[in-house]
Every structure is written in C-alpha cells, then in structure tokens.
Coordinates of C-alpha atoms in Angstrom, one line a residue:
Chain A
M1 CA -63.3 19.9 -11.6
A2 CA -61.2 19.7 -8.5
A3 CA -58.3 22.0 -8.4
I4 CA -56.1 19.3 -7.0
R5 CA -56.5 15.7 -7.1
F6 CA -54.3 13.0 -5.3
V7 CA -55.0 9.6 -6.6
N8 CA -54.0 6.8 -4.4
V9 CA -50.5 8.7 -3.6
S10 CA -48.0 6.8 -1.5
R11 CA -44.2 7.9 -0.3
T12 CA -41.9 5.8 1.1
F13 CA -38.6 7.3 2.3
P14 CA -35.4 5.3 1.8
G15 CA -34.7 3.1 4.6
A16 CA -38.1 3.9 6.3
E17 CA -40.2 1.0 7.7
R18 CA -43.7 2.3 6.7
P19 CA -44.6 4.8 4.0
A20 CA -44.6 8.4 5.1
V21 CA -47.7 8.9 3.0
D22 CA -49.8 5.7 2.5
N23 CA -52.2 5.4 -0.3
C24 CA -53.9 9.0 0.0
S25 CA -56.7 9.9 -2.3
L26 CA -58.2 13.4 -1.9
E27 CA -60.0 16.0 -4.0
V28 CA -59.6 19.8 -3.4
A29 CA -62.3 22.1 -4.8
D30 CA -61.3 25.1 -6.5
G31 CA -61.0 28.0 -4.2
T32 CA -61.4 26.1 -0.7
F33 CA -58.8 26.6 2.2
V34 CA -57.8 22.9 3.1
V35 CA -56.0 22.3 6.2
L36 CA -53.7 19.3 6.7
L37 CA -53.9 18.5 10.5
G38 CA -51.9 16.0 12.3
P39 CA -49.3 15.1 14.7
S40 CA -45.7 15.2 13.8
G41 CA -44.7 12.4 11.4
C42 CA -48.2 11.8 10.2
G43 CA -47.2 12.5 6.6
K44 CA -48.9 15.9 6.2
T45 CA -45.8 18.0 5.0
T46 CA -44.8 15.1 2.9
L47 CA -48.2 15.0 1.2
L48 CA -48.1 18.9 0.6
K49 CA -44.5 18.8 -0.8
M50 CA -45.5 16.1 -3.4
V51 CA -47.7 19.0 -4.8
N52 CA -44.7 21.0 -6.1
R53 CA -42.6 18.0 -6.6
L54 CA -40.1 18.7 -3.6
Y55 CA -40.8 15.2 -3.0
E56 CA -42.0 12.6 -5.7
P57 CA -44.6 10.1 -4.8
T58 CA -43.4 6.5 -4.9
S59 CA -46.6 5.4 -6.4
G60 CA -50.0 7.3 -7.5
Q61 CA -50.6 10.5 -9.2
I62 CA -51.4 14.1 -8.4
E63 CA -53.2 16.1 -10.9
L64 CA -53.6 20.0 -10.8
D65 CA -56.8 21.2 -12.9
G66 CA -56.9 17.8 -14.3
V67 CA -53.4 17.7 -15.5
D68 CA -50.7 15.3 -14.2
I69 CA -48.2 17.5 -12.5
R70 CA -45.4 15.2 -14.1
S71 CA -46.2 16.5 -17.5
L72 CA -44.8 19.8 -16.6
P73 CA -41.3 20.8 -16.1
T74 CA -40.8 21.3 -12.2
T75 CA -39.8 24.9 -12.6
T76 CA -42.9 25.6 -14.7
L77 CA -45.0 23.9 -12.1
R78 CA -43.6 25.7 -9.2
R79 CA -43.9 29.2 -10.6
Q80 CA -47.7 28.6 -10.7
I81 CA -47.9 27.6 -7.2
G82 CA -47.3 30.0 -4.2
Y83 CA -45.1 28.3 -1.3
V84 CA -44.7 29.6 2.0
I85 CA -42.8 27.8 4.8
Q86 CA -42.5 28.1 8.3
Q87 CA -38.8 29.2 8.3
V88 CA -39.9 31.9 5.9
G89 CA -36.9 31.5 3.7
L90 CA -36.7 35.1 2.8
F91 CA -33.4 35.9 0.7
P92 CA -31.3 37.8 3.1
H93 CA -29.5 39.7 0.2
M94 CA -32.5 41.0 -1.4
T95 CA -34.7 43.8 -0.4
V96 CA -38.5 43.0 0.5
A97 CA -39.4 44.4 -2.9
Q98 CA -36.6 42.2 -4.8
N99 CA -37.8 39.1 -2.6
I100 CA -41.4 39.6 -3.8
A101 CA -40.4 40.1 -7.4
V102 CA -38.6 36.8 -7.8
V103 CA -41.5 34.7 -9.3
P104 CA -42.7 37.5 -11.5
Q105 CA -39.2 38.1 -12.9
L106 CA -38.7 34.3 -13.5
V107 CA -42.0 34.3 -15.7
G108 CA -41.0 37.5 -17.4
W109 CA -43.4 40.1 -16.3
T110 CA -42.4 43.9 -17.2
R111 CA -40.5 46.0 -14.6
E112 CA -43.5 48.1 -14.4
R113 CA -46.2 45.5 -13.6
I114 CA -43.9 44.1 -11.1
A115 CA -43.4 47.2 -9.2
A116 CA -47.1 47.9 -9.3
R117 CA -47.7 44.3 -8.1
V118 CA -45.2 44.8 -5.3
D119 CA -47.0 47.9 -4.1
E120 CA -50.4 46.0 -4.2
L121 CA -49.3 42.9 -2.2
L122 CA -47.4 44.9 0.6
T123 CA -50.5 47.1 0.9
L124 CA -52.5 43.8 1.1
V125 CA -50.3 42.2 3.9
E126 CA -50.5 45.7 5.4
L127 CA -46.9 46.8 5.2
P128 CA -46.8 50.1 4.0
P129 CA -44.9 49.9 0.6
A130 CA -43.0 53.4 1.0
E131 CA -41.7 52.1 4.3
Y132 CA -41.0 48.6 3.7
C133 CA -40.1 48.3 -0.1
A134 CA -36.3 48.8 0.4
R135 CA -35.8 47.2 3.7
Y136 CA -34.1 44.0 4.2
P137 CA -35.3 40.8 5.7
A138 CA -32.8 41.0 8.9
Q139 CA -34.5 44.3 9.5
L140 CA -38.2 42.9 9.9
S141 CA -39.7 41.3 12.8
G142 CA -40.6 37.5 12.6
G143 CA -44.3 38.4 11.9
Q144 CA -43.5 41.0 9.2
Q145 CA -41.1 38.6 7.6
Q146 CA -43.9 36.1 7.2
R147 CA -46.1 38.8 5.7
V148 CA -43.5 39.3 3.3
G149 CA -43.2 35.6 2.7
L150 CA -47.1 35.5 2.0
A151 CA -46.9 38.5 -0.2
R152 CA -44.0 36.7 -2.3
A153 CA -45.9 33.6 -2.5
L154 CA -48.8 35.5 -4.0
A155 CA -46.7 37.6 -6.2
A156 CA -47.3 35.7 -9.5
E157 CA -51.1 35.3 -9.1
P158 CA -50.8 31.6 -8.5
K159 CA -54.2 29.9 -8.4
L160 CA -52.7 27.4 -5.8
M161 CA -51.0 28.2 -2.3
L162 CA -49.0 25.5 -0.3
M163 CA -48.5 26.6 3.2
D164 CA -46.1 24.5 5.5
E165 CA -46.7 25.5 9.0
P166 CA -46.4 29.1 8.0
F167 CA -47.2 30.6 11.4
G168 CA -45.6 27.8 13.4
A169 CA -42.6 29.8 14.6
I170 CA -44.5 33.1 15.3
D171 CA -45.5 33.9 18.9
A172 CA -49.1 33.4 19.8
I173 CA -50.4 37.0 19.6
T174 CA -48.8 37.8 16.2
R175 CA -50.0 34.5 14.9
T176 CA -53.6 35.3 15.9
A177 CA -53.1 38.6 13.8
L178 CA -51.7 36.6 10.8
Q179 CA -54.4 34.0 11.0
D180 CA -56.9 37.0 10.8
E181 CA -54.9 38.5 7.9
M182 CA -55.1 35.1 6.2
I183 CA -58.9 35.0 6.6
R184 CA -59.3 38.5 5.1
I185 CA -57.1 37.7 2.4
Q186 CA -58.7 34.6 1.5
R187 CA -62.2 36.1 1.5
K188 CA -60.7 38.4 -1.2
L189 CA -58.8 36.4 -3.3
R190 CA -60.5 32.9 -3.0
K191 CA -57.3 30.9 -3.7
T192 CA -57.1 27.1 -3.4
I193 CA -55.1 26.6 -0.3
L194 CA -53.3 23.8 1.0
F195 CA -52.1 24.5 4.7
V196 CA -50.3 22.3 7.2
T197 CA -50.4 22.8 10.6
H198 CA -50.4 20.8 13.9
D199 CA -52.4 23.6 16.1
V200 CA -56.0 22.6 16.1
E201 CA -57.1 25.9 16.9
E202 CA -55.4 27.4 13.7
A203 CA -57.2 24.4 11.7
L204 CA -60.5 25.1 13.1
R205 CA -60.2 28.9 12.3
L206 CA -59.0 28.7 9.0
A207 CA -60.0 25.7 7.2
D208 CA -63.0 25.4 5.0
K209 CA -62.3 21.6 5.2
I210 CA -60.0 19.7 7.3
V211 CA -57.7 16.8 6.3
I212 CA -56.8 14.6 9.5
M213 CA -53.8 12.4 8.8
Q214 CA -52.4 9.7 11.0
R215 CA -49.6 7.6 10.1
G216 CA -49.7 8.6 6.6
R217 CA -53.3 7.9 6.2
I218 CA -56.2 10.4 5.8
V219 CA -58.6 9.3 8.4
Q220 CA -61.0 12.1 8.1
Y221 CA -61.9 15.0 5.5
D222 CA -64.4 17.2 6.5
T223 CA -65.6 20.6 7.6
P224 CA -64.4 22.0 11.0
F225 CA -67.9 21.6 12.3
H226 CA -68.2 18.0 11.3
I227 CA -64.9 17.1 12.3
L228 CA -65.7 18.4 15.8
T229 CA -69.3 17.0 15.8
R230 CA -69.0 13.8 14.2
P231 CA -65.2 12.8 14.7
A232 CA -64.5 9.5 12.8
N233 CA -62.6 7.9 15.4
Q234 CA -61.3 8.1 19.0
F235 CA -58.1 9.4 17.9
I236 CA -59.7 12.6 16.2
S237 CA -62.0 13.0 18.8
T238 CA -59.1 13.5 21.3
L239 CA -57.0 15.2 19.0
V240 CA -59.5 18.1 18.2
G241 CA -60.9 18.0 21.6
A242 CA -64.5 17.1 20.1
D243 CA -66.0 17.1 23.5
D244 CA -65.1 20.7 23.9
M245 CA -68.5 22.3 23.5
V246 CA -67.3 25.8 23.5
R247 CA -65.0 25.0 20.6
Q248 CA -67.9 23.7 18.7
L249 CA -70.0 26.9 19.6
S250 CA -67.0 28.8 17.9
L251 CA -67.7 27.3 14.8
L252 CA -71.3 28.2 14.6
P253 CA -72.6 31.7 13.4
V254 CA -75.4 33.2 15.9
T255 CA -77.9 32.8 12.9
A256 CA -77.6 29.1 13.1
A257 CA -79.3 29.3 16.5
M258 CA -81.1 32.6 17.0
A259 CA -85.0 32.7 17.2
A260 CA -87.3 35.1 15.6
L261 CA -88.2 38.2 17.3
P262 CA -91.4 38.4 18.9
A263 CA -94.0 40.2 17.1
G264 CA -94.2 43.9 17.7
Y265 CA -90.6 43.8 19.3
R266 CA -89.3 47.0 20.5
R267 CA -85.5 47.3 21.4
N268 CA -85.3 47.7 25.0
G269 CA -81.4 48.1 25.9
E270 CA -80.7 44.4 25.5
P271 CA -77.1 43.5 24.7
T272 CA -76.4 42.9 21.1
V273 CA -74.2 40.7 18.8
G274 CA -73.5 41.0 15.2
K275 CA -75.0 38.3 12.7
D276 CA -71.4 37.3 11.6
D277 CA -70.4 36.8 15.3
D278 CA -70.0 33.0 16.5
L279 CA -71.9 31.3 19.4
R280 CA -68.9 31.6 21.6
Q281 CA -68.9 35.1 21.4
A282 CA -72.6 35.0 21.9
L283 CA -72.4 32.6 25.1
S284 CA -69.7 34.8 26.8
L285 CA -71.8 37.9 26.1
L286 CA -74.8 36.0 28.0
L287 CA -72.8 35.2 30.7
R288 CA -71.0 38.2 31.3
S289 CA -74.0 40.5 31.0
G290 CA -76.3 38.3 32.7
A291 CA -79.2 39.2 30.3
P292 CA -81.8 36.6 29.5
A293 CA -81.6 37.1 25.9
L294 CA -79.5 39.0 23.2
I295 CA -80.6 40.8 20.2
V296 CA -79.0 39.7 17.0
L297 CA -78.0 42.8 14.6
D298 CA -77.6 43.1 10.9
G299 CA -76.2 46.3 10.7
E300 CA -78.6 48.6 12.8
A301 CA -81.5 46.4 12.3
A302 CA -82.6 43.8 14.9
V303 CA -83.0 40.3 13.1
G304 CA -83.4 37.6 15.8
T305 CA -83.2 37.2 19.6
L306 CA -80.9 34.6 21.2
T307 CA -81.0 32.8 24.8
L308 CA -79.1 30.4 26.6
E309 CA -81.6 27.7 25.5
N310 CA -81.1 28.5 21.8
I311 CA -77.7 28.0 22.1
R312 CA -77.9 24.7 24.1
S313 CA -80.3 23.4 21.5
K314 CA -77.2 23.6 19.0
T315 CA -74.7 21.5 20.9
S316 CA -74.6 17.9 19.8
A317 CA -72.9 16.5 22.9
Chain S
M1 CA 14.7 59.7 9.9
D2 CA 17.9 59.5 8.4
I3 CA 17.2 55.9 7.6
F4 CA 14.1 56.5 5.6
L5 CA 15.9 59.2 3.8
R6 CA 18.7 57.0 2.6
A7 CA 16.1 54.2 1.7
Y8 CA 14.0 57.0 -0.4
S9 CA 17.2 58.2 -2.1
Y10 CA 18.3 54.4 -2.9
A11 CA 15.0 53.6 -4.4
L12 CA 15.2 56.7 -6.6
G13 CA 18.4 56.0 -7.8
R14 CA 17.1 52.6 -9.0
G15 CA 13.8 53.5 -10.1
G16 CA 13.7 50.9 -13.0
E17 CA 15.0 48.1 -10.9
L18 CA 12.3 49.0 -8.3
A19 CA 9.4 49.1 -10.7
D20 CA 10.5 45.7 -12.4
A21 CA 10.5 43.9 -8.7
L22 CA 7.4 45.6 -7.9
G23 CA 5.9 44.1 -11.3
R24 CA 7.3 40.6 -10.7
H25 CA 6.0 40.8 -7.1
M26 CA 2.5 41.7 -8.4
L27 CA 2.9 39.1 -10.8
L28 CA 3.7 36.3 -8.3
V29 CA 0.8 37.6 -6.1
A30 CA -1.6 37.6 -9.0
I31 CA -0.6 33.8 -10.2
A32 CA -1.0 32.7 -6.6
L33 CA -4.2 34.2 -5.8
G34 CA -5.5 33.5 -9.4
V35 CA -4.7 29.8 -9.4
G36 CA -6.0 29.7 -5.6
L37 CA -9.3 31.0 -6.7
L38 CA -9.8 28.9 -9.8
V39 CA -9.0 25.8 -7.8
C40 CA -10.5 26.4 -4.5
V41 CA -13.8 28.2 -5.0
P42 CA -15.2 25.4 -7.3
L43 CA -13.6 22.7 -4.7
G44 CA -15.2 24.5 -1.9
M45 CA -18.4 24.5 -3.5
L46 CA -18.3 20.9 -4.0
T47 CA -17.0 19.9 -0.4
A48 CA -19.7 22.0 1.2
R49 CA -22.2 19.6 -0.4
S50 CA -20.7 16.7 1.7
R51 CA -19.8 16.5 5.1
L52 CA -17.2 13.7 4.3
A53 CA -15.6 15.4 1.6
S54 CA -15.5 18.6 3.5
F55 CA -14.0 16.9 6.5
T56 CA -11.4 15.4 4.3
I57 CA -10.2 18.0 2.0
I58 CA -10.3 20.9 4.7
N59 CA -8.1 18.7 7.1
A60 CA -5.7 17.9 4.3
V61 CA -5.3 21.5 3.2
N62 CA -4.9 22.6 6.8
G63 CA -2.1 20.1 6.9
L64 CA -0.5 21.8 4.1
R65 CA -0.7 25.0 6.1
V66 CA 1.9 23.8 8.8
I67 CA 4.5 23.4 6.1
P68 CA 6.4 26.7 6.2
S69 CA 6.2 28.2 2.8
I70 CA 10.0 28.6 2.6
A71 CA 10.2 24.7 3.0
I72 CA 7.8 24.2 0.2
L73 CA 9.8 26.6 -1.9
F74 CA 12.7 24.5 -1.4
L75 CA 10.7 21.4 -2.1
A76 CA 9.8 22.8 -5.5
I77 CA 13.3 23.4 -6.7
P78 CA 14.2 19.9 -7.7
Y79 CA 11.4 20.0 -10.2
F80 CA 11.1 23.4 -11.2
G81 CA 14.6 25.0 -10.6
L82 CA 15.3 28.3 -9.2
S83 CA 12.5 29.9 -11.2
L84 CA 9.2 31.8 -11.0
T85 CA 7.3 28.6 -11.1
S86 CA 8.8 27.4 -7.8
A87 CA 7.9 30.6 -6.4
A88 CA 4.5 30.6 -7.6
I89 CA 3.6 27.1 -6.5
A90 CA 5.0 27.8 -2.8
L91 CA 2.8 30.9 -2.8
T92 CA -0.3 29.2 -4.4
V93 CA 0.0 26.5 -1.8
L94 CA -0.3 29.4 0.8
A95 CA -3.0 31.1 -0.8
M96 CA -5.3 28.0 -0.8
P97 CA -6.2 27.1 2.5
P98 CA -8.0 30.3 3.5
I99 CA -9.8 30.5 0.2
L100 CA -10.9 26.7 0.5
I101 CA -12.1 27.0 3.9
N102 CA -14.1 30.2 3.7
T103 CA -15.6 28.9 0.5
D104 CA -16.6 25.8 2.1
A105 CA -18.0 27.4 5.1
A106 CA -19.9 30.1 3.1
F107 CA -21.7 27.6 1.0
R108 CA -22.2 25.5 4.0
K109 CA -23.8 27.9 6.1
I110 CA -26.5 29.0 3.7
D111 CA -29.8 28.5 5.3
P112 CA -31.4 25.2 4.0
A113 CA -34.8 27.1 4.1
V114 CA -33.5 29.8 1.9
R115 CA -32.6 27.1 -0.6
E116 CA -35.8 25.1 -0.2
A117 CA -37.9 28.5 -0.7
A118 CA -35.7 29.1 -3.7
F119 CA -36.3 25.9 -5.5
G120 CA -40.1 25.9 -4.2
M121 CA -40.5 29.0 -6.1
G122 CA -39.4 27.4 -9.4
M123 CA -35.9 28.6 -9.9
S124 CA -33.6 26.1 -11.8
A125 CA -30.5 24.9 -10.1
G126 CA -28.4 27.3 -12.1
Q127 CA -30.6 30.3 -10.8
V128 CA -30.5 29.0 -7.3
L129 CA -26.5 29.1 -7.8
R130 CA -26.3 32.5 -9.5
Q131 CA -29.1 34.5 -7.9
I132 CA -29.1 33.2 -4.4
E133 CA -26.1 30.8 -3.3
I134 CA -23.2 33.0 -4.8
P135 CA -24.3 36.4 -3.7
L136 CA -24.8 34.9 -0.3
A137 CA -21.5 33.2 -0.1
L138 CA -19.6 35.9 -1.4
P139 CA -18.8 38.1 1.4
V140 CA -17.4 35.0 3.2
V141 CA -15.4 34.0 0.4
L142 CA -13.9 37.6 0.2
A143 CA -12.9 37.3 3.8
G144 CA -10.7 34.4 2.7
V145 CA -9.4 36.1 -0.2
R146 CA -8.6 39.1 2.0
T147 CA -6.4 36.7 4.4
A148 CA -5.0 34.9 1.5
S149 CA -3.8 38.0 -0.3
T150 CA -2.4 39.7 2.9
E151 CA -0.4 36.5 3.4
V152 CA 0.8 36.0 -0.3
I153 CA 1.9 39.6 -0.7
A154 CA 4.1 39.2 2.5
S155 CA 5.4 36.0 1.8
A156 CA 6.0 36.6 -1.9
T157 CA 9.3 38.3 -0.6
L158 CA 10.6 34.7 -0.2
A159 CA 10.7 34.6 -4.1
A160 CA 14.1 36.5 -3.7
F161 CA 15.7 33.6 -2.0
I162 CA 15.7 31.5 -5.2
G163 CA 16.1 34.4 -7.4
A164 CA 12.9 34.7 -8.6
G165 CA 12.8 38.4 -8.0
G166 CA 9.9 40.5 -6.4
L167 CA 10.3 43.1 -3.6
G168 CA 12.0 40.6 -1.7
I169 CA 15.5 41.4 -3.6
Y170 CA 15.8 44.3 -1.4
I171 CA 15.3 42.3 1.7
T172 CA 17.9 39.8 0.7
R173 CA 20.1 42.4 -0.3
G174 CA 19.8 44.6 2.6
F175 CA 20.4 41.4 4.9
A176 CA 23.5 40.8 2.8
L177 CA 24.8 44.3 2.9
Y178 CA 23.8 44.7 6.4
D179 CA 22.1 47.8 5.4
T180 CA 18.6 48.3 6.9
A181 CA 17.7 51.3 4.5
I182 CA 17.9 49.0 1.4
L183 CA 15.8 46.4 3.6
L184 CA 13.2 49.0 3.7
V185 CA 13.1 49.8 0.0
G186 CA 11.5 46.2 -0.2
A187 CA 9.8 46.0 3.1
I188 CA 8.0 49.5 3.1
P189 CA 6.0 48.7 -0.5
V190 CA 5.1 45.1 0.7
A191 CA 3.7 46.5 3.7
L192 CA 1.8 49.1 1.9
L193 CA 0.4 46.7 -0.9
A194 CA -0.7 44.1 2.1
L195 CA -2.5 47.1 3.8
A196 CA -4.1 48.3 0.2
A197 CA -5.2 44.6 -0.5
E198 CA -6.8 44.5 3.1
L199 CA -8.5 47.5 2.8
G200 CA -9.6 47.1 -0.9
V201 CA -11.1 43.6 -0.3
G202 CA -12.4 44.7 3.1
A203 CA -14.2 47.6 1.2
V204 CA -15.6 45.2 -1.5
Q205 CA -16.6 42.8 1.2
R206 CA -18.7 45.5 2.9
V207 CA -20.5 46.4 -0.2
V208 CA -21.7 42.9 -1.1
Q209 CA -22.6 41.8 2.8
P210 CA -26.4 42.2 3.2
P211 CA -27.5 44.1 6.3
T212 CA -27.6 42.0 9.2
H213 CA -30.1 44.3 11.5

C-alpha cells in the first residue's frame, strides 16, 4: 500500500484564474524520498501543504496509509507528520531541547523518554547535546538552526516527513553539508519523505523519485536517472539540463559501467575508485590522472576495471 | 537640605494622612492599569489580526493621547462628579494607548513562520496562543505596561485637583500655601513609585525576553 496517495487533487485559491494544483494523482511508496520539483508557482508547495491540511483541496482526496486524511482531527494528523519549512520557524523563546520536545509533549511522552529522544536526535544531526541543548535559536547559525528544525520534525518518530525547501535559505556550502546529512539520515531511518525544492541539483542528489510539476500539473514522476535520460517533454529537458551528460553520469554508480577484470590481473598502481562512487567521479579521475583505466575497489579487493570507453557506453545522448 | 528636613518632619507629623494618600494613589494607579490591561490586551490581540482594525483603533487611541489628562478629568466631572471615578477614568484613558499599541505591535511582529511551524506540528489554536504567541509577545506588551505605569503614577497626582485624593494633595497644598517642603512630601514618593515601577517591570521584562544573540 502506498504511504501517501493523491487522488485527483485540485486546489484553486479564491480569486485565482487557474488552479494552483490541477487534478494531481500520485502514489508515494513507503520509505521513499520523493522530491517535488518545479519553477515557482508550479503548485509544489500547495500540493505539499495539503498533506498536513494547512491547505484543503478544492476537490479530490488524499490518503495516508489508506486512510482519508480528513477522517482525522487536523491536530492528530499533523502530530504524525514531521514538518520542516524553509524559514525553519524555531520557537525563539524555547531552548533547542524545548523546541525538539514540542511534539513529544503534545502526544504525551514521559519526561525521561523525551530527554533521551532529544539527546538521540541532536547526536543524529551532529550537534553535541551537551553543548546545544540549552542554547536558544538566536544563538545558532542558519545551518545549525535547520539541523534543529530537522531534529524537531523527527522528534515523535513520524513515518512521514514534509519538507518545504528546507535548505533554500542556506548558503551553498552549508547546503551541500545538510544534503549529505539528509542522505545519511534517510539511509538510516527510511522515512517516507516529500521534499519541495526548485534546485535541480538538490533534487537529483536526494530523490529516489522526482515529481516534476508545471502549472499545477504533474508532468513526470520518475527516478532521477530516467528524468535525465528520458525527459517527458522539452520543458523538463530544459529544466533539468537533460543534455548535460556529466550530470547523468553523477547518477550512475561505477558498477553500472565497469568491465570484468582480465584473467590473472595483478594490481599495478592504477588509480582506484570505490564501488559506491559515481561515474562523474570516475570520469574526473580518469581525466585528471591520464591513466587508461581505473580499478574499482570493494573495500580492499579489486572487483572491476573502468575505461573511458566503458563510461561512454553508458551515456544515452 | 533644610527643605528636605522640613518635608520629612511634615510627613512624620501626618503619618496617617500620608499613608491614606499613598493608598489612594496606588488604588488609582491599580484601577487605571487594571482596566487598561483588561481592555487593551485583548483588543490589541484582535487588532493585530487585521491591518484595517489595527490602523483604525491605533489612530483613534493615539487621538485620545493628544487630549491632556487634566482636560479629560474635567470632562468627566459633569457625569461622575468630583470623585474617584472621574479620576480613574482620566487615568485609564492615559494608560490605554501604550498598552494597546504595544500589544498590537507585539502580536503583529510574531514571525509568520513560527506560527506556521506551530500549527504544522499539530498545536491547536489555544496551544499556539498560550505556548507560542503570548510568551513571544510578553516582553513587548510589558514595555507598554512600563510606559503606562510611569505615566499613570505621575499623572495620578492630578486627582487631587478634583478632590479625589492621592499623593497629589501635598502638591496642591504646597502650591496653595506656597510651601515647597509640603510639595515635596507628595512629589518624592511619586517619583520613587514611578522609578520602582520602571525598574520592577523592566526587570520582569528582561526575565521573559529570550536571548537575541
């Protein structure tokens, strides 16, 4: 069963000429990271905010684990959903620990359980609890604030996370660090995540699947690699830079292109890549080192070899 | 120095009267601030929700501000006589603008993102108000109370002009008898009260103010 199911969902704002969200249907599988991508005004944030009922659909239905979200009181629904917004929205009069404790308190956890959870989450987002528990939001950097925002959203163990351009207001270097964190955390927790962004690189890095929206409609829903290699129309092709081969390569692991090692192969000082690295990294290593081939390592063991020709065979354009 | 000694001995000789005057003064201040808070805090919370309401009410109250308290005092006399009520009305009108304006501003300046986060996390409207909005607005509301209380404490001396008592009786008396020492018996406690209110409310304000850096 899909974790979230949108059935013919539309939303028209009063006085607007066209619907902000126009007859969207979408199924999000349990534990997947789905990014809603599109230019401003495409309806991605509206679609997101209908899941926790900050906006109500004009028509259509949204189901969470098969249950119509309108069958629950809004407060009950929202306490089961982690919510992270671009402006962070930490409560300035509460310490970091108190901010994280808000939803656990609302749902009635014991003091001990909350304290333990706060420590666990601060550790998860790499803010040492001893140092950060008692700080106030104004005493944190923007990146640290959003880490706390993420911890706060995860606090009551929601199955579903809604993230509305969470890294949009953060400088580029910190944003990359936070994306890495996000990937690491998601590998560990396997939440169902709906994540809104207009940053293509961010979408390609984070998503299991990407929903591309244009003028309120869903125009493509696919894996990042397929979006790049088989864009549904010219708009998407331009939006994601589908003709950018290097970008495509960054979405493929080296194992997708490597060739078997020749029989009786002995390591001879060739440059190496890890098997979890992507083809973009492999390509730049080939170019930089000038070596004819790379050796792919799984830990210490050589498992394959990679030449420029192997990489070229994987590019579709 | 002589004048202070004379004021001191005058006050000692009339300990009972002074205590009554002080009590009456405090009562006037309490009524004005109490009614001002009861009316203006809820009103300010409402006006903060609507730009138009805010504009209208704030300007109306600011209009009241330009009428001198003593004029309001005399305007009230035909209806309420030379009484505590008339004095309390004039002082309440004086207390209202700073409380209302600050309450309105305090709730208006709450970051919409904070409110959205609070609702998005599953707080009810009442919980958002109690746990988020009121604590965040409190320091600014208190700044208004601080202004109002010093103004009211000082202006409550006017009550004596219409025979409604308070520490102002020594000021009118000192003026009538051309005796500065008597005047000081009223003026010094008023100054001390105003100072105490300023420092006291200021201290509370600092306690409830979250760190900003």
